[in-house]
Amino acid sequence: MNPRLKKIQDNLSSLKIDALLITTPENIRYLSGFTGSSGVIIITEHQSIFLTDSRYAAQSKDEVSGFKIKTYKKQIEEVASLINKLKHKRIGFEAKGLTYETYRKLKSLLRNKKLIPVSNGIDKIRSTKDTEELKVIKKAIHLSSIGFDTAMNCITPGALERDVAFAAEMAMRKNGAQGLSFDIIVASGKRAAFPHGKASQKKIRRSEMVIVDLGAQYNGYHSDETCTFVVGKPDKRQKKVYHAVKDAHDKAIEAVSPGVKASYIDSVARDFIQHAGYGKYFGHGTGHGVGLQVHERPTISPYNDEILEEGMVFTIEPGIYIPDWGGVRIEDMVLVTRDGCEVLTEVSKEMKVL
Amino acid sequence: MNPRLKKIQDNLSSLKIDALLITTPENIRYLSGFTGSSGVIIITEHQSIFLTDSRYAAQSKDEVSGFKIKTYKKQIEEVASLINKLKHKRIGFEAKGLTYETYRKLKSLLRNKKLIPVSNGIDKIRSTKDTEELKVIKKAIHLSSIGFDTAMNCITPGALERDVAFAAEMAMRKNGAQGLSFDIIVASGKRAAFPHGKASQKKIRRSEMVIVDLGAQYNGYHSDETCTFVVGKPDKRQKKVYHAVKDAHDKAIEAVSPGVKASYIDSVARDFIQHAGYGKYFGHGTGHGVGLQVHERPTISPYNDEILEEGMVFTIEPGIYIPDWGGVRIEDMVLVTRDGCEVLTEVSKEMKVL
């Protein structure tokens, strides 16, 4: 018995649907184990069907368990025909998982069915991680640490941002990372004012700060962490900005606990940075869930009043970005525990002078 | 003046819309040059606005030209508010570019506007490549050749599929590839019956065939090509299957010309494989467009009656996959020229014994 599948099946009636069509690759992987890029799942209380195209026929037999496996040539048409054969009427679908175009096409092919968008289905279940998932996430985080160690060794006056990123990637890959969570960010000097400044051909210079933001993929799961380093002796302003971010980061982490609102965690970091006088330089949210997607539930932002639960894994990543000067971001991954939180990130966030 | 933008602006009235909301990263990059992951474009006949979040404020100033740049905190809300301020009523959006959820949310926020799905807008324009794009695609293809050369050097009895893939990737990256088009496929022996068998821990053995399918990213553009190699002397069946695929591939390429239907090209390859007795082992389409996306218009399949045009770039990739035996796929990238086609792929597709 597949316990994740069972959870969804038991949940159908509370979602007021008879069947659920699942189309996002992450949710398909979560439920079935399938790692390919083309698949669809249909679940009713007593049935679970996995559909894919012929390229994945053999692979799906190897990977997918707990599902009846079928292949399609024309995806939407054959999914519609299968749904039309169900005796059920209320067909849920992932509101984030169908484009408007696919939705319209599917709708036009269904006979006497009601298509019902589902927004808080599997994403919500996925936001708390089970033991197996935590093991894999910790492995991805360990791989990040190897990336940071390598980056620290490479960052030196004269090194190119791109070469630092490449070395960090290679180190993670050689140690088992199956990919990157995203293109590695290495943003030095004034470029550190770009919160998402991908590693460029720029040379790193003495006295610059360097933001390194990276993550590793392992068995479908991700890590996502950021360090800001200083090349040579930091000046007063660099120290001040670094410590404002570091303190905001630490205070936000201290505030993490089950039962607390996500927006409250954001406000702890944001208020601190505001009081330190840098409020207008912190433009993004404080964090986001990490798992099968690099960005998933829960978002840690002023706009999300979701209550934190034990088992959630997310980032805490305040930052200060000052145009034409540079920036600092410090990002850890944390796990909500029964009575607080555990910092999963292995790399220390004390100011590191390289 | 941005000629791509102008083309879209001139096209609005024929699409029966006053404004177009663009949300897919590829189309945003195509029109504006923006390489980040969070952005939205709104175009009217006389206005062009690019919106992004604060993380990309500085980066967008560097990259984007021909647009008024704005930043948002709450994407959908602020895009809706901007649209509400336009005097225009008919607002086109990319039918593939909004999820059902985003569509519903946007619709609920608009006042007195009509949201009109657009299916053949920018994708259609993007399907024919200009000189600048061809230059970049050729560079990506050249990087693939380096990957194949390296793979050929690494494939030997006892080598792991994964190590072959890793070596090929490293070679491409060191030579300037900014990423892979997709996880490299190295599928040997029986695994070659999986058309999308990602490189695994399997050892390659003497007498096996090995499918290697890879592509490089360069300045946002992709390559995508496949070779099938034989380790040691091929047996009769291996030769027969290889030549059936090779001949189908060559005949399909010979048939490529402006004015011909995409489905006709597919039928040329498919009929040939059918007559060779392997029809049921060729389950996928014959090819797909390649550009800013690895899979884009035009699809070369039995279901696409689109007429080929000069400047289109796509793959020709027939295959035969025999369960419990193995498989062969041969994939070139071709450019439709004024009176036929040019094979862009550099690697020869004669049977290679390693």
Coordinates of N, CA and C in Angstrom, one line a residue, chain A residues 57-247:
Chain A
A57 N 7.2 3.9 -21.4 CA 6.4 2.7 -21.0 C 7.3 1.8 -20.2
A58 N 8.5 1.5 -20.6 CA 9.3 0.6 -19.9 C 9.8 1.2 -18.5
Q59 N 10.2 2.5 -18.6 CA 10.7 3.1 -17.4 C 9.6 3.2 -16.3
S60 N 8.4 3.4 -16.7 CA 7.3 3.6 -15.7 C 7.0 2.2 -15.0
K61 N 7.2 1.1 -15.8 CA 7.0 -0.2 -15.2 C 8.1 -0.4 -14.1
D62 N 9.3 0.1 -14.3 CA 10.3 0.0 -13.3 C 10.1 0.9 -12.1
E63 N 9.5 2.1 -12.3 CA 9.5 3.0 -11.2 C 8.2 3.1 -10.4
V64 N 7.1 2.9 -11.2 CA 5.8 3.2 -10.6 C 5.2 2.0 -9.9
S65 N 4.8 2.2 -8.6 CA 4.1 1.1 -8.0 C 2.8 1.6 -7.4
G66 N 1.8 0.7 -7.3 CA 0.5 1.1 -6.7 C -0.5 1.7 -7.7
F67 N -0.1 1.7 -9.0 CA -0.9 2.3 -10.0 C -1.1 1.3 -11.2
K68 N -2.2 1.4 -11.8 CA -2.4 0.7 -13.1 C -1.8 1.6 -14.2
I69 N -0.9 1.1 -15.0 CA -0.1 1.9 -15.9 C -0.7 1.8 -17.3
K70 N -0.9 2.9 -18.0 CA -1.4 2.9 -19.4 C -0.5 3.9 -20.1
T71 N -0.5 3.7 -21.5 CA 0.2 4.7 -22.3 C -0.7 5.4 -23.2
Y72 N -0.4 6.6 -23.6 CA -1.2 7.4 -24.5 C -0.4 7.8 -25.7
K73 N -1.1 8.1 -26.8 CA -0.4 8.8 -27.9 C -0.8 10.2 -27.9
K74 N -2.1 10.5 -27.7 CA -2.6 11.9 -27.6 C -3.0 12.1 -26.2
Q75 N -2.2 12.8 -25.5 CA -2.4 12.9 -24.0 C -3.8 13.4 -23.6
I76 N -4.2 14.6 -24.0 CA -5.4 15.2 -23.5 C -6.6 14.3 -23.9
E77 N -6.6 13.9 -25.2 CA -7.8 13.2 -25.7 C -7.9 11.9 -25.0
E78 N -6.8 11.2 -24.7 CA -7.0 9.9 -24.0 C -7.3 10.0 -22.6
V79 N -6.8 11.1 -21.9 CA -7.1 11.3 -20.5 C -8.6 11.6 -20.5
A80 N -9.1 12.4 -21.4 CA -10.5 12.8 -21.4 C -11.4 11.6 -21.6
S81 N -10.9 10.7 -22.5 CA -11.7 9.5 -22.8 C -11.8 8.6 -21.5
L82 N -10.7 8.5 -20.8 CA -10.6 7.7 -19.6 C -11.6 8.3 -18.6
I83 N -11.5 9.6 -18.4 CA -12.4 10.3 -17.4 C -13.8 10.1 -17.8
N84 N -14.1 10.2 -19.1 CA -15.5 10.0 -19.6 C -16.0 8.6 -19.2
K85 N -15.1 7.7 -19.1 CA -15.6 6.3 -18.8 C -15.8 6.1 -17.3
L86 N -15.3 7.0 -16.5 CA -15.6 6.9 -15.0 C -17.1 7.2 -14.8
K87 N -17.6 6.5 -13.7 CA -19.0 6.8 -13.4 C -19.1 8.1 -12.6
H88 N -18.0 8.6 -12.2 CA -18.0 9.8 -11.3 C -18.2 11.1 -12.1
K89 N -18.7 12.1 -11.4 CA -19.0 13.3 -12.1 C -18.1 14.5 -11.7
R90 N -17.7 14.6 -10.4 CA -16.9 15.7 -10.0 C -15.4 15.4 -10.1
I91 N -14.8 16.0 -11.1 CA -13.4 15.7 -11.4 C -12.6 16.9 -10.9
G92 N -11.8 16.6 -9.9 CA -10.9 17.7 -9.4 C -9.6 17.7 -10.3
F93 N -9.0 18.9 -10.5 CA -7.8 19.0 -11.2 C -6.9 20.0 -10.4
E94 N -5.6 20.0 -10.6 CA -4.7 20.9 -9.9 C -4.8 22.3 -10.6
A95 N -5.2 23.3 -9.9 CA -5.4 24.6 -10.5 C -4.1 25.2 -11.0
K96 N -3.0 24.8 -10.4 CA -1.7 25.2 -10.8 C -1.1 24.3 -11.9
G97 N -1.7 23.1 -12.1 CA -1.1 22.1 -12.9 C -1.6 22.0 -14.3
L98 N -2.6 22.8 -14.7 CA -3.1 22.9 -16.1 C -3.0 24.3 -16.6
T99 N -2.5 24.5 -17.8 CA -2.5 25.8 -18.4 C -3.9 26.1 -18.8
Y100 N -4.2 27.3 -19.0 CA -5.6 27.7 -19.5 C -5.9 26.9 -20.7
E101 N -4.9 26.8 -21.6 CA -5.2 26.1 -22.9 C -5.6 24.6 -22.7
T102 N -4.8 23.9 -21.8 CA -5.1 22.5 -21.6 C -6.5 22.4 -20.9
Y103 N -6.7 23.3 -20.0 CA -8.0 23.2 -19.3 C -9.2 23.3 -20.3
R104 N -9.1 24.3 -21.2 CA -10.2 24.5 -22.1 C -10.3 23.3 -23.0
K105 N -9.2 22.7 -23.4 CA -9.3 21.6 -24.3 C -9.9 20.4 -23.6
L106 N -9.4 20.2 -22.4 CA -10.0 19.0 -21.6 C -11.5 19.2 -21.4
K107 N -11.8 20.4 -21.0 CA -13.2 20.7 -20.7 C -14.1 20.4 -21.9
S108 N -13.6 20.8 -23.1 CA -14.4 20.6 -24.3 C -14.6 19.1 -24.7
L109 N -13.7 18.3 -24.1 CA -13.7 16.9 -24.5 C -14.5 16.0 -23.5
L110 N -14.8 16.6 -22.3 CA -15.5 15.8 -21.3 C -17.1 15.9 -21.5
R111 N -17.7 14.8 -21.2 CA -19.2 14.8 -21.3 C -19.8 14.6 -20.0
N112 N -20.6 15.5 -19.6 CA -21.4 15.4 -18.4 C -20.5 15.2 -17.1
K113 N -19.4 16.0 -17.1 CA -18.5 16.0 -16.0 C -18.3 17.4 -15.5
K114 N -18.0 17.6 -14.2 CA -17.8 18.9 -13.7 C -16.3 19.0 -13.3
L115 N -15.6 19.9 -13.9 CA -14.1 20.1 -13.6 C -14.0 21.1 -12.5
I116 N -13.4 20.6 -11.4 CA -13.3 21.4 -10.2 C -11.8 21.7 -9.8
P117 N -11.4 23.0 -9.8 CA -10.0 23.4 -9.5 C -9.7 23.1 -8.0
V118 N -8.6 22.4 -7.8 CA -8.2 22.1 -6.4 C -6.9 22.9 -6.2
S119 N -6.9 23.7 -5.1 CA -5.7 24.6 -4.9 C -4.8 24.1 -3.7
N120 N -5.4 23.4 -2.8 CA -4.7 23.1 -1.6 C -4.7 21.5 -1.4
G121 N -4.4 20.8 -2.4 CA -4.5 19.4 -2.3 C -3.1 18.8 -1.9
I122 N -2.4 18.4 -2.9 CA -1.1 17.6 -2.6 C 0.0 18.6 -2.1
D123 N -0.1 19.8 -2.6 CA 0.9 20.8 -2.2 C 0.9 21.0 -0.7
K124 N -0.2 21.0 -0.1 CA -0.4 21.1 1.3 C 0.2 19.9 2.0
I125 N -0.1 18.7 1.5 CA 0.4 17.5 2.1 C 1.9 17.5 2.0
R126 N 2.4 17.9 0.9 CA 3.9 17.9 0.6 C 4.6 18.9 1.5
S127 N 3.9 19.9 2.0 CA 4.7 20.9 2.8 C 5.2 20.4 4.1
T128 N 4.7 19.3 4.6 CA 5.3 18.6 5.8 C 6.0 17.4 5.3
K129 N 7.3 17.2 5.7 CA 8.1 16.2 5.1 C 8.1 14.9 6.0
D130 N 8.1 13.8 5.4 CA 8.3 12.5 6.2 C 9.7 12.2 6.4
T131 N 10.0 11.1 7.1 CA 11.4 10.8 7.5 C 12.2 10.5 6.2
E132 N 11.6 9.8 5.3 CA 12.4 9.5 4.1 C 12.7 10.7 3.3
E133 N 11.8 11.7 3.3 CA 12.1 12.9 2.6 C 13.2 13.7 3.3
L134 N 13.1 13.8 4.6 CA 14.1 14.5 5.4 C 15.5 14.0 5.1
K135 N 15.6 12.6 5.0 CA 16.9 12.0 4.8 C 17.5 12.5 3.5
V136 N 16.6 12.6 2.5 CA 17.1 13.0 1.1 C 17.4 14.5 1.1
I137 N 16.6 15.3 1.8 CA 16.9 16.7 1.8 C 18.2 17.0 2.6
K138 N 18.4 16.2 3.6 CA 19.7 16.4 4.4 C 20.9 16.0 3.5
K139 N 20.7 15.1 2.7 CA 21.8 14.7 1.7 C 22.0 15.8 0.8
A140 N 20.9 16.4 0.3 CA 21.1 17.6 -0.7 C 21.8 18.7 0.0
I141 N 21.4 18.9 1.3 CA 22.1 20.0 2.1 C 23.5 19.7 2.3
H142 N 23.9 18.5 2.6 CA 25.3 18.1 2.7 C 26.1 18.4 1.5
L143 N 25.4 18.1 0.3 CA 26.1 18.4 -1.0 C 26.3 19.9 -1.1
S144 N 25.4 20.8 -0.7 CA 25.6 22.2 -0.7 C 26.8 22.6 0.1
S145 N 27.0 22.0 1.2 CA 28.1 22.4 2.1 C 29.4 22.2 1.3
I146 N 29.5 21.1 0.6 CA 30.6 20.8 -0.2 C 30.8 21.9 -1.3
G147 N 29.7 22.3 -1.8 CA 29.8 23.5 -2.8 C 30.3 24.7 -2.1
F148 N 29.8 25.0 -0.9 CA 30.3 26.2 -0.3 C 31.8 26.1 0.1
D149 N 32.2 25.0 0.6 CA 33.6 24.8 0.9 C 34.5 25.1 -0.3
T150 N 34.1 24.5 -1.5 CA 34.8 24.7 -2.7 C 34.8 26.2 -3.1
A151 N 33.6 26.8 -3.0 CA 33.6 28.3 -3.4 C 34.5 29.1 -2.5
M152 N 34.5 28.8 -1.2 CA 35.4 29.5 -0.3 C 36.9 29.4 -0.7
N153 N 37.2 28.2 -1.1 CA 38.6 28.0 -1.6 C 38.9 28.7 -2.8
C154 N 37.9 28.9 -3.7 CA 38.2 29.5 -5.0 C 38.1 31.1 -4.9
I155 N 37.3 31.6 -4.0 CA 37.2 33.1 -4.0 C 38.4 33.7 -3.5
T156 N 39.0 34.5 -4.4 CA 40.3 35.2 -4.1 C 40.4 36.3 -5.1
P157 N 41.1 37.4 -4.8 CA 41.1 38.5 -5.7 C 41.6 38.0 -7.1
G158 N 40.9 38.4 -8.1 CA 41.3 38.0 -9.5 C 40.5 36.8 -10.0
A159 N 39.8 36.0 -9.1 CA 39.0 34.9 -9.6 C 37.8 35.4 -10.3
L160 N 37.3 34.7 -11.4 CA 36.1 35.1 -12.0 C 34.9 34.4 -11.3
E161 N 33.8 35.2 -11.2 CA 32.6 34.6 -10.5 C 32.2 33.3 -11.2
R162 N 32.3 33.3 -12.5 CA 31.9 32.0 -13.2 C 32.7 30.8 -12.8
D163 N 34.0 31.1 -12.7 CA 34.9 29.9 -12.3 C 34.6 29.4 -10.9
V164 N 34.3 30.3 -10.0 CA 33.9 29.9 -8.6 C 32.6 29.0 -8.7
A165 N 31.6 29.5 -9.5 CA 30.4 28.7 -9.6 C 30.7 27.4 -10.2
F166 N 31.5 27.3 -11.3 CA 31.8 26.1 -12.0 C 32.4 25.1 -11.0
A167 N 33.4 25.6 -10.2 CA 34.1 24.7 -9.3 C 33.2 24.2 -8.2
A168 N 32.3 25.0 -7.7 CA 31.4 24.6 -6.7 C 30.4 23.5 -7.3
E169 N 30.0 23.8 -8.5 CA 29.1 22.8 -9.1 C 29.8 21.5 -9.3
M170 N 31.0 21.5 -9.8 CA 31.7 20.3 -10.1 C 31.9 19.5 -8.8
A171 N 32.2 20.2 -7.7 CA 32.4 19.5 -6.5 C 31.2 18.8 -6.0
M172 N 30.0 19.5 -6.2 CA 28.7 18.9 -5.7 C 28.4 17.7 -6.6
R173 N 28.6 17.9 -7.9 CA 28.2 16.8 -8.8 C 29.1 15.6 -8.6
K174 N 30.4 15.8 -8.4 CA 31.3 14.6 -8.2 C 31.0 13.9 -6.9
N175 N 30.4 14.6 -6.0 CA 30.0 14.0 -4.7 C 28.6 13.4 -4.7
G176 N 27.9 13.5 -5.9 CA 26.7 12.8 -6.0 C 25.5 13.6 -6.3
A177 N 25.6 15.0 -6.4 CA 24.5 15.8 -6.7 C 24.0 15.4 -8.1
Q178 N 22.7 15.3 -8.3 CA 22.2 14.9 -9.6 C 21.9 16.1 -10.5
G179 N 22.2 17.2 -9.9 CA 21.9 18.5 -10.7 C 22.0 19.6 -9.7
L180 N 21.8 20.8 -10.2 CA 21.7 22.0 -9.4 C 20.3 22.3 -9.1
S181 N 20.0 23.0 -8.0 CA 18.6 23.4 -7.8 C 18.3 24.6 -8.7
F182 N 19.3 25.4 -9.1 CA 19.2 26.5 -10.0 C 20.6 26.9 -10.4
D183 N 20.7 27.8 -11.4 CA 22.0 28.3 -11.8 C 22.7 29.0 -10.5
I184 N 23.9 28.6 -10.2 CA 24.5 29.2 -9.0 C 24.7 30.7 -9.2
I185 N 24.4 31.4 -8.1 CA 24.6 32.8 -8.0 C 25.9 33.1 -7.3
V186 N 26.8 33.8 -8.0 CA 28.0 34.3 -7.4 C 28.0 35.8 -7.8
A187 N 27.7 36.7 -6.9 CA 27.5 38.1 -7.2 C 28.5 38.9 -6.3
S188 N 29.5 39.5 -6.9 CA 30.5 40.2 -6.1 C 30.5 41.7 -6.3
G189 N 30.9 42.4 -5.3 CA 31.0 43.9 -5.4 C 29.6 44.4 -5.6
K190 N 29.6 45.4 -6.5 CA 28.3 46.0 -6.8 C 27.2 45.1 -7.3
R191 N 27.7 44.0 -8.0 CA 26.7 43.0 -8.5 C 26.0 42.3 -7.4
A192 N 26.5 42.4 -6.1 CA 25.8 41.8 -5.0 C 24.5 42.5 -4.7
A193 N 24.3 43.7 -5.3 CA 23.0 44.4 -5.2 C 21.9 43.7 -6.0
F194 N 22.3 42.8 -6.9 CA 21.4 42.0 -7.7 C 21.1 40.8 -6.9
P195 N 19.9 40.7 -6.3 CA 19.7 39.5 -5.4 C 19.8 38.2 -6.2
H196 N 19.5 38.2 -7.5 CA 19.7 37.0 -8.3 C 20.7 37.1 -9.4
G197 N 21.9 37.6 -9.1 CA 22.9 37.8 -10.1 C 23.6 36.5 -10.3
K198 N 23.3 35.9 -11.4 CA 24.0 34.7 -11.8 C 25.5 35.0 -12.0
A199 N 26.3 34.0 -11.7 CA 27.7 34.1 -11.8 C 28.1 34.6 -13.2
S200 N 28.9 35.7 -13.3 CA 29.2 36.3 -14.5 C 30.7 36.2 -14.8
Q201 N 31.2 36.9 -15.8 CA 32.6 36.9 -16.2 C 33.4 37.9 -15.3
K202 N 32.7 38.6 -14.4 CA 33.3 39.6 -13.6 C 34.4 39.0 -12.7
K203 N 35.5 39.8 -12.6 CA 36.6 39.4 -11.6 C 36.2 39.8 -10.2
I204 N 36.5 38.9 -9.3 CA 36.3 39.3 -7.9 C 37.5 40.1 -7.4
R205 N 37.2 41.2 -6.7 CA 38.3 42.1 -6.3 C 38.4 42.1 -4.8
R206 N 39.6 42.5 -4.3 CA 39.9 42.7 -2.9 C 38.9 43.6 -2.3
S207 N 38.4 43.4 -1.1 CA 37.5 44.3 -0.3 C 36.1 44.1 -0.7
E208 N 35.8 43.3 -1.7 CA 34.4 43.1 -2.1 C 33.7 42.1 -1.3
M209 N 32.4 42.2 -1.2 CA 31.6 41.1 -0.6 C 31.1 40.3 -1.8
V210 N 30.9 39.0 -1.5 CA 30.5 38.1 -2.6 C 29.3 37.2 -2.0
I211 N 28.2 37.3 -2.7 CA 27.0 36.5 -2.4 C 27.1 35.2 -3.2
V212 N 27.1 34.1 -2.5 CA 27.0 32.8 -3.2 C 25.7 32.1 -2.7
D213 N 24.9 31.8 -3.7 CA 23.6 31.2 -3.4 C 23.5 29.9 -4.3
L214 N 23.4 28.8 -3.7 CA 23.5 27.5 -4.5 C 22.6 26.4 -3.8
G215 N 22.4 25.4 -4.5 CA 21.6 24.3 -4.0 C 21.9 23.1 -4.9
A216 N 21.7 21.9 -4.3 CA 22.0 20.6 -5.0 C 20.6 19.9 -5.1
Q217 N 20.5 19.1 -6.2 CA 19.4 18.2 -6.4 C 19.9 16.8 -6.0
Y218 N 19.0 16.1 -5.2 CA 19.3 14.7 -4.9 C 18.0 13.9 -4.9
N219 N 17.9 12.9 -5.7 CA 16.7 12.1 -5.7 C 15.4 12.9 -5.8
G220 N 15.5 14.0 -6.6 CA 14.3 14.8 -6.9 C 14.2 16.0 -5.9
Y221 N 14.9 15.9 -4.7 CA 14.8 16.9 -3.7 C 15.9 18.0 -3.9
H222 N 15.7 19.1 -3.2 CA 16.6 20.3 -3.4 C 17.1 20.8 -2.1
S223 N 18.2 21.5 -2.2 CA 18.7 22.4 -1.2 C 18.8 23.8 -1.7
D224 N 18.9 24.8 -0.9 CA 18.9 26.2 -1.3 C 19.5 27.0 -0.1
E225 N 20.7 27.5 -0.3 CA 21.3 28.2 0.8 C 22.2 29.3 0.3
T226 N 22.4 30.3 1.1 CA 23.3 31.4 0.7 C 24.3 31.8 1.8
C227 N 25.5 32.1 1.3 CA 26.5 32.7 2.2 C 27.0 34.0 1.5
T228 N 27.3 35.0 2.4 CA 28.0 36.1 1.9 C 29.4 36.2 2.5
F229 N 30.4 36.3 1.6 CA 31.8 36.3 2.1 C 32.4 37.7 1.9
V230 N 33.4 37.9 2.6 CA 34.2 39.2 2.4 C 35.6 38.8 1.9
V231 N 36.0 39.5 0.9 CA 37.4 39.2 0.4 C 38.3 40.3 1.1
G232 N 39.1 39.9 2.0 CA 40.0 40.8 2.7 C 39.2 41.4 3.9
K233 N 39.8 42.4 4.5 CA 39.3 43.0 5.7 C 38.0 43.8 5.5
P234 N 36.9 43.5 6.2 CA 35.7 44.2 5.9 C 35.8 45.6 6.5
D235 N 35.1 46.6 5.7 CA 35.1 47.9 6.3 C 33.9 48.0 7.2
K236 N 33.7 49.2 7.8 CA 32.7 49.4 8.8 C 31.3 49.2 8.2
R237 N 31.0 49.7 7.0 CA 29.7 49.6 6.4 C 29.4 48.1 6.1
Q238 N 30.4 47.4 5.6 CA 30.2 46.0 5.3 C 29.8 45.2 6.6
K239 N 30.6 45.5 7.6 CA 30.3 44.8 8.9 C 28.9 45.2 9.4
K240 N 28.5 46.4 9.3 CA 27.2 46.8 9.8 C 26.0 46.1 9.0
V241 N 26.2 46.2 7.7 CA 25.1 45.5 6.9 C 25.1 44.0 7.1
Y242 N 26.3 43.4 7.2 CA 26.3 42.0 7.4 C 25.6 41.6 8.7
H243 N 25.9 42.4 9.8 CA 25.4 42.0 11.1 C 23.9 42.3 11.1
A244 N 23.4 43.3 10.4 CA 22.0 43.6 10.4 C 21.3 42.4 9.8
V245 N 21.8 41.8 8.7 CA 21.2 40.7 8.0 C 21.3 39.4 8.9
K246 N 22.5 39.3 9.5 CA 22.7 38.1 10.3 C 21.8 38.1 11.5
D247 N 21.6 39.2 12.2 CA 20.8 39.3 13.3 C 19.3 39.0 12.9

